[in-house]
Amino acid sequence: MEASNSHSFLSLVHLFVLFLLLCFVVTIEANSKKKVSAFYVFGDSTVDPGNNNFIDTAFRSDFPPYGRDFVNQAATGRFTNGKLGTDFLASYLGLKELVPPYLDPNLSDKELVTGVSFASAGSGFDPLTPMLGNVIPIAKQLEYFKEYKKRLEGTLGKKRTEYHISNALFFISAGTNDYVINYFSLPIRRKTYTTPLTYGHFLLQHVKEFIQNLWKEGARKIALVGVPPMGCLPIMITLNSHNVFLERGCVDKYSAVARDHNMMLQHELFLMQLNFSNTNPAGAKISYLDIYGPLDDMIQAHQNLGFDEVDRGCCGSGYIEATFMCNGVSYVCSDPSKFVFWDSIHPTEKAYYDLFMAARPTIDALING
């Protein structure tokens, strides 16, 4: 009888501890949501929800099979089969389910207040990169943000707008196009910057300038994504393999460039954080978000993470298709969630969700720290 009572008592204790832990987690998530007023996104196709739909460029995805697993199978201009990582993040922050493109003329004031994406597929930090695809440069994205601020002031007033922006999360994802579309593919920049390392330093000057400009516009919580293992992108494997069909391992010389870039980026962000902290103790918080590690894990340990295909995309052959080459007549795999990549460059919704989950602890620390 005593043993039975003791067992019941221990069970109650365990339940109570579990209840406290659950309350703790819910409280943390609730606090995260309270501390972010809006969500502003800048960068390239990894975070463009459809801005390129409204400009004259071939870098678009507002047609099937893009959006195959989106609500109503809508091809919104997102370069994947469903949601982007930034959509999952906005939902987690309690702001909205989907991040809209700033250039959408039908955006309501409510949508504007809680945040938008200024990103443009094909863009990069190097001013030459967006020129190659006639897309929106990073500098122009900043100009759009300034225009946005004026619109917001018309709704909230100047003081409330300043407070609103100081409590917003700014998210930047770019850099891959600078290497893949620009430096690796064309000789123009290689004439001036003879090694990827020197080109990386050039890019980081533009990164620093962009962050400083965001700071001047009131940004105080900034997350910047590194570059992925570029040698593992299906298109990079295809263009550099001796046998396109049989030899589809990652090309490490390109992934090594990504590792070097990310190390330099983290160092520069650390120095910028120190500078902001010294000049203003309550100043900006800058966090580096690692995409290399989580994506590399999906590829190297894919079976443990629920993926079957890692070296080709779900659309078409998966070896070279992207944007207009992945279209309504393309073959599409039956289950994109088993693929890391949707086309030859961009992750699937499942991969984006996993990347979001990997970034969550860093985001929590940024907005609560």
PDB file of C-alpha atoms in Angstrom, residues 58-342:
ATOM      1  CA  ALA A  58      13.461  36.887 -65.904  1.00  0.00           C
ATOM      2  CA  PHE A  59      14.245  35.989 -62.266  1.00  0.00           C
ATOM      3  CA  ARG A  60      10.650  35.101 -61.374  1.00  0.00           C
ATOM      4  CA  SER A  61       8.690  32.175 -59.984  1.00  0.00           C
ATOM      5  CA  ASP A  62       5.066  33.336 -60.152  1.00  0.00           C
ATOM      6  CA  PHE A  63       4.011  30.282 -62.150  1.00  0.00           C
ATOM      7  CA  PRO A  64       3.568  26.531 -61.498  1.00  0.00           C
ATOM      8  CA  PRO A  65       5.024  24.309 -60.235  1.00  0.00           C
ATOM      9  CA  TYR A  66       6.349  26.917 -57.789  1.00  0.00           C
ATOM     10  CA  GLY A  67       3.870  27.155 -54.918  1.00  0.00           C
ATOM     11  CA  ARG A  68       2.674  23.581 -55.430  1.00  0.00           C
ATOM     12  CA  ASP A  69       2.230  23.066 -51.681  1.00  0.00           C
ATOM     13  CA  PHE A  70       1.299  26.659 -50.846  1.00  0.00           C
ATOM     14  CA  VAL A  71      -2.241  27.672 -49.845  1.00  0.00           C
ATOM     15  CA  ASN A  72      -4.487  27.052 -52.888  1.00  0.00           C
ATOM     16  CA  GLN A  73      -1.336  25.989 -54.774  1.00  0.00           C
ATOM     17  CA  ALA A  74      -0.670  29.671 -55.416  1.00  0.00           C
ATOM     18  CA  ALA A  75       2.560  30.555 -57.214  1.00  0.00           C
ATOM     19  CA  THR A  76       3.261  33.709 -55.204  1.00  0.00           C
ATOM     20  CA  GLY A  77       6.769  34.368 -56.431  1.00  0.00           C
ATOM     21  CA  ARG A  78       8.446  32.392 -53.647  1.00  0.00           C
ATOM     22  CA  PHE A  79      11.233  30.231 -55.084  1.00  0.00           C
ATOM     23  CA  THR A  80      10.058  27.017 -53.453  1.00  0.00           C
ATOM     24  CA  ASN A  81       7.079  24.681 -53.279  1.00  0.00           C
ATOM     25  CA  GLY A  82       5.523  26.363 -50.240  1.00  0.00           C
ATOM     26  CA  LYS A  83       6.606  28.716 -47.474  1.00  0.00           C
ATOM     27  CA  LEU A  84       9.963  30.381 -46.910  1.00  0.00           C
ATOM     28  CA  GLY A  85      11.867  30.309 -43.641  1.00  0.00           C
ATOM     29  CA  THR A  86      10.893  33.944 -43.045  1.00  0.00           C
ATOM     30  CA  ASP A  87       7.203  32.973 -43.218  1.00  0.00           C
ATOM     31  CA  PHE A  88       7.742  30.431 -40.447  1.00  0.00           C
ATOM     32  CA  LEU A  89       9.651  33.026 -38.433  1.00  0.00           C
ATOM     33  CA  ALA A  90       6.957  35.704 -38.787  1.00  0.00           C
ATOM     34  CA  SER A  91       4.373  33.176 -37.600  1.00  0.00           C
ATOM     35  CA  TYR A  92       6.572  32.178 -34.649  1.00  0.00           C
ATOM     36  CA  LEU A  93       6.894  35.841 -33.662  1.00  0.00           C
ATOM     37  CA  GLY A  94       3.097  36.114 -33.650  1.00  0.00           C
ATOM     38  CA  LEU A  95       3.067  38.845 -36.302  1.00  0.00           C
ATOM     39  CA  LYS A  96       1.518  37.174 -39.371  1.00  0.00           C
ATOM     40  CA  GLU A  97       1.414  33.842 -41.171  1.00  0.00           C
ATOM     41  CA  LEU A  98       3.083  35.092 -44.353  1.00  0.00           C
ATOM     42  CA  VAL A  99       5.522  37.917 -45.049  1.00  0.00           C
ATOM     43  CA  PRO A 100       4.184  39.950 -48.007  1.00  0.00           C
ATOM     44  CA  PRO A 101       6.299  41.603 -50.718  1.00  0.00           C
ATOM     45  CA  TYR A 102       6.610  45.353 -50.280  1.00  0.00           C
ATOM     46  CA  LEU A 103       5.942  46.033 -53.960  1.00  0.00           C
ATOM     47  CA  ASP A 104       2.490  44.432 -53.833  1.00  0.00           C
ATOM     48  CA  PRO A 105       0.169  47.386 -54.584  1.00  0.00           C
ATOM     49  CA  ASN A 106      -2.696  45.776 -52.674  1.00  0.00           C
ATOM     50  CA  LEU A 107      -1.010  45.749 -49.257  1.00  0.00           C
ATOM     51  CA  SER A 108      -3.232  46.997 -46.449  1.00  0.00           C
ATOM     52  CA  ASP A 109      -2.046  49.350 -43.682  1.00  0.00           C
ATOM     53  CA  LYS A 110      -2.304  46.446 -41.221  1.00  0.00           C
ATOM     54  CA  GLU A 111       0.011  44.329 -43.356  1.00  0.00           C
ATOM     55  CA  LEU A 112       2.455  47.201 -43.683  1.00  0.00           C
ATOM     56  CA  VAL A 113       2.584  47.866 -39.942  1.00  0.00           C
ATOM     57  CA  THR A 114       3.601  44.305 -38.978  1.00  0.00           C
ATOM     58  CA  GLY A 115       6.314  44.062 -41.611  1.00  0.00           C
ATOM     59  CA  VAL A 116       7.192  43.268 -45.210  1.00  0.00           C
ATOM     60  CA  SER A 117       9.975  41.867 -47.346  1.00  0.00           C
ATOM     61  CA  PHE A 118      11.999  44.157 -49.600  1.00  0.00           C
ATOM     62  CA  ALA A 119      14.076  41.245 -50.935  1.00  0.00           C
ATOM     63  CA  SER A 120      14.575  40.522 -54.614  1.00  0.00           C
ATOM     64  CA  ALA A 121      15.560  37.183 -56.156  1.00  0.00           C
ATOM     65  CA  GLY A 122      18.940  37.430 -57.892  1.00  0.00           C
ATOM     66  CA  SER A 123      20.198  40.293 -55.731  1.00  0.00           C
ATOM     67  CA  GLY A 124      23.405  40.512 -53.723  1.00  0.00           C
ATOM     68  CA  PHE A 125      25.747  42.818 -51.826  1.00  0.00           C
ATOM     69  CA  ASP A 126      27.968  43.422 -54.848  1.00  0.00           C
ATOM     70  CA  PRO A 127      26.282  46.218 -56.873  1.00  0.00           C
ATOM     71  CA  LEU A 128      27.107  44.300 -60.074  1.00  0.00           C
ATOM     72  CA  THR A 129      25.133  41.197 -59.055  1.00  0.00           C
ATOM     73  CA  PRO A 130      21.579  42.629 -59.296  1.00  0.00           C
ATOM     74  CA  MET A 131      22.494  44.264 -62.623  1.00  0.00           C
ATOM     75  CA  LEU A 132      23.040  40.794 -64.133  1.00  0.00           C
ATOM     76  CA  GLY A 133      19.380  39.878 -63.664  1.00  0.00           C
ATOM     77  CA  ASN A 134      17.836  43.357 -63.660  1.00  0.00           C
ATOM     78  CA  VAL A 135      16.606  42.903 -60.076  1.00  0.00           C
ATOM     79  CA  ILE A 136      16.405  45.162 -57.031  1.00  0.00           C
ATOM     80  CA  PRO A 137      19.830  46.072 -55.554  1.00  0.00           C
ATOM     81  CA  ILE A 138      20.344  45.941 -51.788  1.00  0.00           C
ATOM     82  CA  ALA A 139      20.837  49.719 -51.811  1.00  0.00           C
ATOM     83  CA  LYS A 140      17.464  50.167 -53.519  1.00  0.00           C
ATOM     84  CA  GLN A 141      15.859  47.853 -50.954  1.00  0.00           C
ATOM     85  CA  LEU A 142      17.097  50.281 -48.307  1.00  0.00           C
ATOM     86  CA  GLU A 143      15.531  53.174 -50.261  1.00  0.00           C
ATOM     87  CA  TYR A 144      12.251  51.264 -50.292  1.00  0.00           C
ATOM     88  CA  PHE A 145      12.529  50.897 -46.512  1.00  0.00           C
ATOM     89  CA  LYS A 146      12.951  54.665 -46.160  1.00  0.00           C
ATOM     90  CA  GLU A 147       9.860  55.114 -48.326  1.00  0.00           C
ATOM     91  CA  TYR A 148       8.071  52.576 -46.127  1.00  0.00           C
ATOM     92  CA  LYS A 149       8.977  54.573 -43.010  1.00  0.00           C
ATOM     93  CA  LYS A 150       7.314  57.667 -44.434  1.00  0.00           C
ATOM     94  CA  ARG A 151       4.167  55.664 -45.156  1.00  0.00           C
ATOM     95  CA  LEU A 152       4.255  54.305 -41.611  1.00  0.00           C
ATOM     96  CA  GLU A 153       4.630  57.782 -40.149  1.00  0.00           C
ATOM     97  CA  GLY A 154       1.441  58.724 -41.958  1.00  0.00           C
ATOM     98  CA  THR A 155      -0.323  55.931 -40.069  1.00  0.00           C
ATOM     99  CA  LEU A 156       1.408  55.940 -36.663  1.00  0.00           C
ATOM    100  CA  GLY A 157       3.026  59.354 -36.423  1.00  0.00           C
ATOM    101  CA  LYS A 158       6.779  60.042 -36.213  1.00  0.00           C
ATOM    102  CA  LYS A 159       7.416  59.143 -32.536  1.00  0.00           C
ATOM    103  CA  ARG A 160       5.418  55.927 -32.612  1.00  0.00           C
ATOM    104  CA  THR A 161       7.124  54.932 -35.861  1.00  0.00           C
ATOM    105  CA  GLU A 162      10.579  55.387 -34.308  1.00  0.00           C
ATOM    106  CA  TYR A 163       9.582  53.250 -31.326  1.00  0.00           C
ATOM    107  CA  HIS A 164       7.958  50.675 -33.613  1.00  0.00           C
ATOM    108  CA  ILE A 165      11.073  50.288 -35.765  1.00  0.00           C
ATOM    109  CA  SER A 166      13.424  50.140 -32.776  1.00  0.00           C
ATOM    110  CA  ASN A 167      11.487  47.090 -31.554  1.00  0.00           C
ATOM    111  CA  ALA A 168      11.330  45.370 -34.945  1.00  0.00           C
ATOM    112  CA  LEU A 169      13.428  42.457 -36.162  1.00  0.00           C
ATOM    113  CA  PHE A 170      15.517  43.083 -39.288  1.00  0.00           C
ATOM    114  CA  PHE A 171      16.487  40.001 -41.287  1.00  0.00           C
ATOM    115  CA  ILE A 172      19.101  39.904 -44.068  1.00  0.00           C
ATOM    116  CA  SER A 173      19.846  36.959 -46.363  1.00  0.00           C
ATOM    117  CA  ALA A 174      22.162  37.504 -49.342  1.00  0.00           C
ATOM    118  CA  GLY A 175      25.638  36.723 -50.630  1.00  0.00           C
ATOM    119  CA  THR A 176      25.245  33.425 -52.471  1.00  0.00           C
ATOM    120  CA  ASN A 177      24.397  35.104 -55.796  1.00  0.00           C
ATOM    121  CA  ASP A 178      27.496  37.269 -55.500  1.00  0.00           C
ATOM    122  CA  TYR A 179      29.611  34.145 -55.694  1.00  0.00           C
ATOM    123  CA  VAL A 180      27.514  31.715 -57.766  1.00  0.00           C
ATOM    124  CA  ILE A 181      26.038  34.041 -60.422  1.00  0.00           C
ATOM    125  CA  ASN A 182      28.762  36.668 -60.375  1.00  0.00           C
ATOM    126  CA  TYR A 183      32.287  35.790 -59.170  1.00  0.00           C
ATOM    127  CA  PHE A 184      32.410  32.094 -60.085  1.00  0.00           C
ATOM    128  CA  SER A 185      30.595  32.514 -63.417  1.00  0.00           C
ATOM    129  CA  LEU A 186      31.905  35.763 -64.914  1.00  0.00           C
ATOM    130  CA  PRO A 187      35.452  37.155 -65.301  1.00  0.00           C
ATOM    131  CA  ILE A 188      34.585  40.790 -64.500  1.00  0.00           C
ATOM    132  CA  ARG A 189      35.186  40.782 -60.734  1.00  0.00           C
ATOM    133  CA  ARG A 190      37.981  38.196 -60.944  1.00  0.00           C
ATOM    134  CA  LYS A 191      40.115  40.721 -62.848  1.00  0.00           C
ATOM    135  CA  THR A 192      40.094  43.023 -59.821  1.00  0.00           C
ATOM    136  CA  TYR A 193      39.727  40.483 -57.014  1.00  0.00           C
ATOM    137  CA  THR A 194      41.996  37.621 -58.013  1.00  0.00           C
ATOM    138  CA  THR A 195      41.035  35.320 -55.137  1.00  0.00           C
ATOM    139  CA  PRO A 196      37.684  34.526 -53.495  1.00  0.00           C
ATOM    140  CA  LEU A 197      39.172  35.813 -50.238  1.00  0.00           C
ATOM    141  CA  THR A 198      39.823  39.305 -51.603  1.00  0.00           C
ATOM    142  CA  TYR A 199      36.380  39.328 -53.199  1.00  0.00           C
ATOM    143  CA  GLY A 200      34.914  38.281 -49.849  1.00  0.00           C
ATOM    144  CA  HIS A 201      36.521  41.310 -48.186  1.00  0.00           C
ATOM    145  CA  PHE A 202      34.972  43.502 -50.868  1.00  0.00           C
ATOM    146  CA  LEU A 203      31.534  41.997 -50.153  1.00  0.00           C
ATOM    147  CA  LEU A 204      31.938  42.493 -46.415  1.00  0.00           C
ATOM    148  CA  GLN A 205      32.543  46.213 -46.904  1.00  0.00           C
ATOM    149  CA  HIS A 206      29.104  46.390 -48.528  1.00  0.00           C
ATOM    150  CA  VAL A 207      27.581  44.258 -45.741  1.00  0.00           C
ATOM    151  CA  LYS A 208      28.970  46.610 -43.100  1.00  0.00           C
ATOM    152  CA  GLU A 209      27.759  49.672 -44.996  1.00  0.00           C
ATOM    153  CA  PHE A 210      24.270  48.214 -45.284  1.00  0.00           C
ATOM    154  CA  ILE A 211      24.057  47.370 -41.574  1.00  0.00           C
ATOM    155  CA  GLN A 212      25.311  50.843 -40.627  1.00  0.00           C
ATOM    156  CA  ASN A 213      22.642  52.383 -42.845  1.00  0.00           C
ATOM    157  CA  LEU A 214      19.952  50.235 -41.227  1.00  0.00           C
ATOM    158  CA  TRP A 215      21.224  51.427 -37.843  1.00  0.00           C
ATOM    159  CA  LYS A 216      20.869  55.050 -38.994  1.00  0.00           C
ATOM    160  CA  GLU A 217      17.267  54.283 -39.987  1.00  0.00           C
ATOM    161  CA  GLY A 218      16.492  52.982 -36.503  1.00  0.00           C
ATOM    162  CA  ALA A 219      17.204  49.220 -36.695  1.00  0.00           C
ATOM    163  CA  ARG A 220      18.238  47.794 -33.328  1.00  0.00           C
ATOM    164  CA  LYS A 221      17.715  44.035 -33.733  1.00  0.00           C
ATOM    165  CA  ILE A 222      19.471  42.662 -36.823  1.00  0.00           C
ATOM    166  CA  ALA A 223      19.904  39.045 -37.935  1.00  0.00           C
ATOM    167  CA  LEU A 224      22.215  38.310 -40.856  1.00  0.00           C
ATOM    168  CA  VAL A 225      22.343  34.890 -42.518  1.00  0.00           C
ATOM    169  CA  GLY A 226      25.646  33.430 -43.705  1.00  0.00           C
ATOM    170  CA  VAL A 227      26.066  31.665 -47.034  1.00  0.00           C
ATOM    171  CA  PRO A 228      25.309  27.942 -47.511  1.00  0.00           C
ATOM    172  CA  PRO A 229      27.694  25.161 -48.592  1.00  0.00           C
ATOM    173  CA  MET A 230      27.690  26.457 -52.162  1.00  0.00           C
ATOM    174  CA  GLY A 231      29.424  23.377 -53.533  1.00  0.00           C
ATOM    175  CA  CYS A 232      26.395  21.315 -52.501  1.00  0.00           C
ATOM    176  CA  LEU A 233      23.863  23.270 -54.567  1.00  0.00           C
ATOM    177  CA  PRO A 234      22.665  20.874 -57.309  1.00  0.00           C
ATOM    178  CA  ILE A 235      23.484  23.397 -60.038  1.00  0.00           C
ATOM    179  CA  MET A 236      27.070  23.760 -58.777  1.00  0.00           C
ATOM    180  CA  ILE A 237      27.478  19.982 -58.728  1.00  0.00           C
ATOM    181  CA  THR A 238      26.106  19.768 -62.288  1.00  0.00           C
ATOM    182  CA  LEU A 239      28.391  22.491 -63.645  1.00  0.00           C
ATOM    183  CA  ASN A 240      31.512  21.047 -62.009  1.00  0.00           C
ATOM    184  CA  SER A 241      31.034  17.279 -62.125  1.00  0.00           C
ATOM    185  CA  HIS A 242      33.040  15.019 -64.445  1.00  0.00           C
ATOM    186  CA  ASN A 243      29.962  12.826 -64.727  1.00  0.00           C
ATOM    187  CA  VAL A 244      26.702  14.703 -64.188  1.00  0.00           C
ATOM    188  CA  PHE A 245      24.680  11.548 -63.483  1.00  0.00           C
ATOM    189  CA  LEU A 246      27.117   9.384 -61.512  1.00  0.00           C
ATOM    190  CA  GLU A 247      29.374  11.838 -59.668  1.00  0.00           C
ATOM    191  CA  ARG A 248      27.122  14.095 -57.648  1.00  0.00           C
ATOM    192  CA  GLY A 249      29.041  14.762 -54.479  1.00  0.00           C
ATOM    193  CA  CYS A 250      29.507  18.270 -53.088  1.00  0.00           C
ATOM    194  CA  VAL A 251      32.302  20.281 -54.712  1.00  0.00           C
ATOM    195  CA  ASP A 252      34.316  21.264 -51.670  1.00  0.00           C
ATOM    196  CA  LYS A 253      36.363  24.060 -53.244  1.00  0.00           C
ATOM    197  CA  TYR A 254      33.170  26.123 -53.451  1.00  0.00           C
ATOM    198  CA  SER A 255      31.962  25.127 -50.010  1.00  0.00           C
ATOM    199  CA  ALA A 256      35.387  26.089 -48.650  1.00  0.00           C
ATOM    200  CA  VAL A 257      34.825  29.594 -50.021  1.00  0.00           C
ATOM    201  CA  ALA A 258      31.534  29.682 -48.109  1.00  0.00           C
ATOM    202  CA  ARG A 259      33.251  28.594 -44.895  1.00  0.00           C
ATOM    203  CA  ASP A 260      35.889  31.309 -45.266  1.00  0.00           C
ATOM    204  CA  HIS A 261      33.223  33.922 -46.047  1.00  0.00           C
ATOM    205  CA  ASN A 262      31.185  32.964 -42.993  1.00  0.00           C
ATOM    206  CA  MET A 263      34.212  33.120 -40.700  1.00  0.00           C
ATOM    207  CA  MET A 264      35.096  36.598 -41.951  1.00  0.00           C
ATOM    208  CA  LEU A 265      31.459  37.667 -41.681  1.00  0.00           C
ATOM    209  CA  GLN A 266      31.191  36.505 -38.068  1.00  0.00           C
ATOM    210  CA  HIS A 267      34.390  38.377 -37.202  1.00  0.00           C
ATOM    211  CA  GLU A 268      33.134  41.600 -38.794  1.00  0.00           C
ATOM    212  CA  LEU A 269      29.737  41.321 -37.102  1.00  0.00           C
ATOM    213  CA  PHE A 270      31.483  40.792 -33.755  1.00  0.00           C
ATOM    214  CA  LEU A 271      33.533  43.962 -34.271  1.00  0.00           C
ATOM    215  CA  MET A 272      30.431  45.900 -35.324  1.00  0.00           C
ATOM    216  CA  GLN A 273      28.596  44.692 -32.230  1.00  0.00           C
ATOM    217  CA  LEU A 274      31.480  45.869 -30.034  1.00  0.00           C
ATOM    218  CA  ASN A 275      31.453  49.252 -31.731  1.00  0.00           C
ATOM    219  CA  PHE A 276      27.683  49.649 -31.331  1.00  0.00           C
ATOM    220  CA  SER A 277      27.919  48.564 -27.664  1.00  0.00           C
ATOM    221  CA  ASN A 278      30.737  51.038 -26.918  1.00  0.00           C
ATOM    222  CA  THR A 279      29.034  54.003 -28.556  1.00  0.00           C
ATOM    223  CA  ASN A 280      25.582  53.173 -27.204  1.00  0.00           C
ATOM    224  CA  PRO A 281      25.185  50.465 -24.514  1.00  0.00           C
ATOM    225  CA  ALA A 282      21.501  50.137 -25.412  1.00  0.00           C
ATOM    226  CA  GLY A 283      22.358  50.053 -29.109  1.00  0.00           C
ATOM    227  CA  ALA A 284      21.886  47.530 -31.874  1.00  0.00           C
ATOM    228  CA  LYS A 285      22.134  43.799 -31.396  1.00  0.00           C
ATOM    229  CA  ILE A 286      23.520  41.913 -34.372  1.00  0.00           C
ATOM    230  CA  SER A 287      23.311  38.140 -34.679  1.00  0.00           C
ATOM    231  CA  TYR A 288      24.880  35.805 -37.204  1.00  0.00           C
ATOM    232  CA  LEU A 289      22.570  33.026 -38.367  1.00  0.00           C
ATOM    233  CA  ASP A 290      24.328  29.879 -39.511  1.00  0.00           C
ATOM    234  CA  ILE A 291      22.794  28.282 -42.597  1.00  0.00           C
ATOM    235  CA  TYR A 292      25.913  26.348 -43.573  1.00  0.00           C
ATOM    236  CA  GLY A 293      25.899  23.885 -40.668  1.00  0.00           C
ATOM    237  CA  PRO A 294      22.193  22.973 -40.704  1.00  0.00           C
ATOM    238  CA  LEU A 295      22.069  22.599 -44.504  1.00  0.00           C
ATOM    239  CA  ASP A 296      25.270  20.557 -44.513  1.00  0.00           C
ATOM    240  CA  ASP A 297      23.736  18.299 -41.846  1.00  0.00           C
ATOM    241  CA  MET A 298      20.635  17.788 -44.017  1.00  0.00           C
ATOM    242  CA  ILE A 299      22.886  16.667 -46.854  1.00  0.00           C
ATOM    243  CA  GLN A 300      25.447  14.569 -44.987  1.00  0.00           C
ATOM    244  CA  ALA A 301      23.032  12.993 -42.475  1.00  0.00           C
ATOM    245  CA  HIS A 302      19.948  13.182 -44.685  1.00  0.00           C
ATOM    246  CA  GLN A 303      18.436   9.820 -43.778  1.00  0.00           C
ATOM    247  CA  ASN A 304      18.406  10.711 -40.079  1.00  0.00           C
ATOM    248  CA  LEU A 305      16.568  13.951 -40.893  1.00  0.00           C
ATOM    249  CA  GLY A 306      13.920  12.483 -43.195  1.00  0.00           C
ATOM    250  CA  PHE A 307      15.426  13.359 -46.579  1.00  0.00           C
ATOM    251  CA  ASP A 308      16.019  10.911 -49.436  1.00  0.00           C
ATOM    252  CA  GLU A 309      17.358  13.211 -52.174  1.00  0.00           C
ATOM    253  CA  VAL A 310      20.109  15.731 -51.540  1.00  0.00           C
ATOM    254  CA  ASP A 311      21.996  16.244 -54.805  1.00  0.00           C
ATOM    255  CA  ARG A 312      19.153  17.204 -57.136  1.00  0.00           C
ATOM    256  CA  GLY A 313      16.001  19.272 -56.965  1.00  0.00           C
ATOM    257  CA  CYS A 314      12.400  18.082 -57.076  1.00  0.00           C
ATOM    258  CA  CYS A 315      11.578  20.075 -60.232  1.00  0.00           C
ATOM    259  CA  GLY A 316      12.565  18.674 -63.628  1.00  0.00           C
ATOM    260  CA  SER A 317      15.790  16.687 -63.700  1.00  0.00           C
ATOM    261  CA  GLY A 318      16.760  18.646 -60.583  1.00  0.00           C
ATOM    262  CA  TYR A 319      20.234  19.176 -62.021  1.00  0.00           C
ATOM    263  CA  ILE A 320      19.970  22.609 -63.622  1.00  0.00           C
ATOM    264  CA  GLU A 321      16.351  23.847 -63.551  1.00  0.00           C
ATOM    265  CA  ALA A 322      15.508  27.082 -61.730  1.00  0.00           C
ATOM    266  CA  THR A 323      13.202  30.061 -62.314  1.00  0.00           C
ATOM    267  CA  PHE A 324      11.748  29.881 -65.897  1.00  0.00           C
ATOM    268  CA  MET A 325      13.409  26.487 -66.544  1.00  0.00           C
ATOM    269  CA  CYS A 326      11.252  25.028 -63.756  1.00  0.00           C
ATOM    270  CA  ASN A 327       7.830  25.558 -65.280  1.00  0.00           C
ATOM    271  CA  GLY A 328       4.373  24.141 -65.920  1.00  0.00           C
ATOM    272  CA  VAL A 329       5.605  21.381 -68.236  1.00  0.00           C
ATOM    273  CA  SER A 330       8.410  20.250 -65.918  1.00  0.00           C
ATOM    274  CA  TYR A 331       8.316  16.879 -64.214  1.00  0.00           C
ATOM    275  CA  VAL A 332       7.788  17.287 -60.454  1.00  0.00           C
ATOM    276  CA  CYS A 333       8.610  14.711 -57.789  1.00  0.00           C
ATOM    277  CA  SER A 334       5.702  13.185 -55.890  1.00  0.00           C
ATOM    278  CA  ASP A 335       6.914  14.144 -52.383  1.00  0.00           C
ATOM    279  CA  PRO A 336       8.992  17.355 -52.132  1.00  0.00           C
ATOM    280  CA  SER A 337       9.380  16.869 -48.367  1.00  0.00           C
ATOM    281  CA  LYS A 338      11.851  14.066 -49.124  1.00  0.00           C
ATOM    282  CA  PHE A 339      14.040  16.508 -51.093  1.00  0.00           C
ATOM    283  CA  VAL A 340      16.388  19.088 -49.583  1.00  0.00           C
ATOM    284  CA  PHE A 341      16.144  21.165 -52.786  1.00  0.00           C
ATOM    285  CA  TRP A 342      13.048  22.214 -54.708  1.00  0.00           C
TER     286      TRP A 342
END
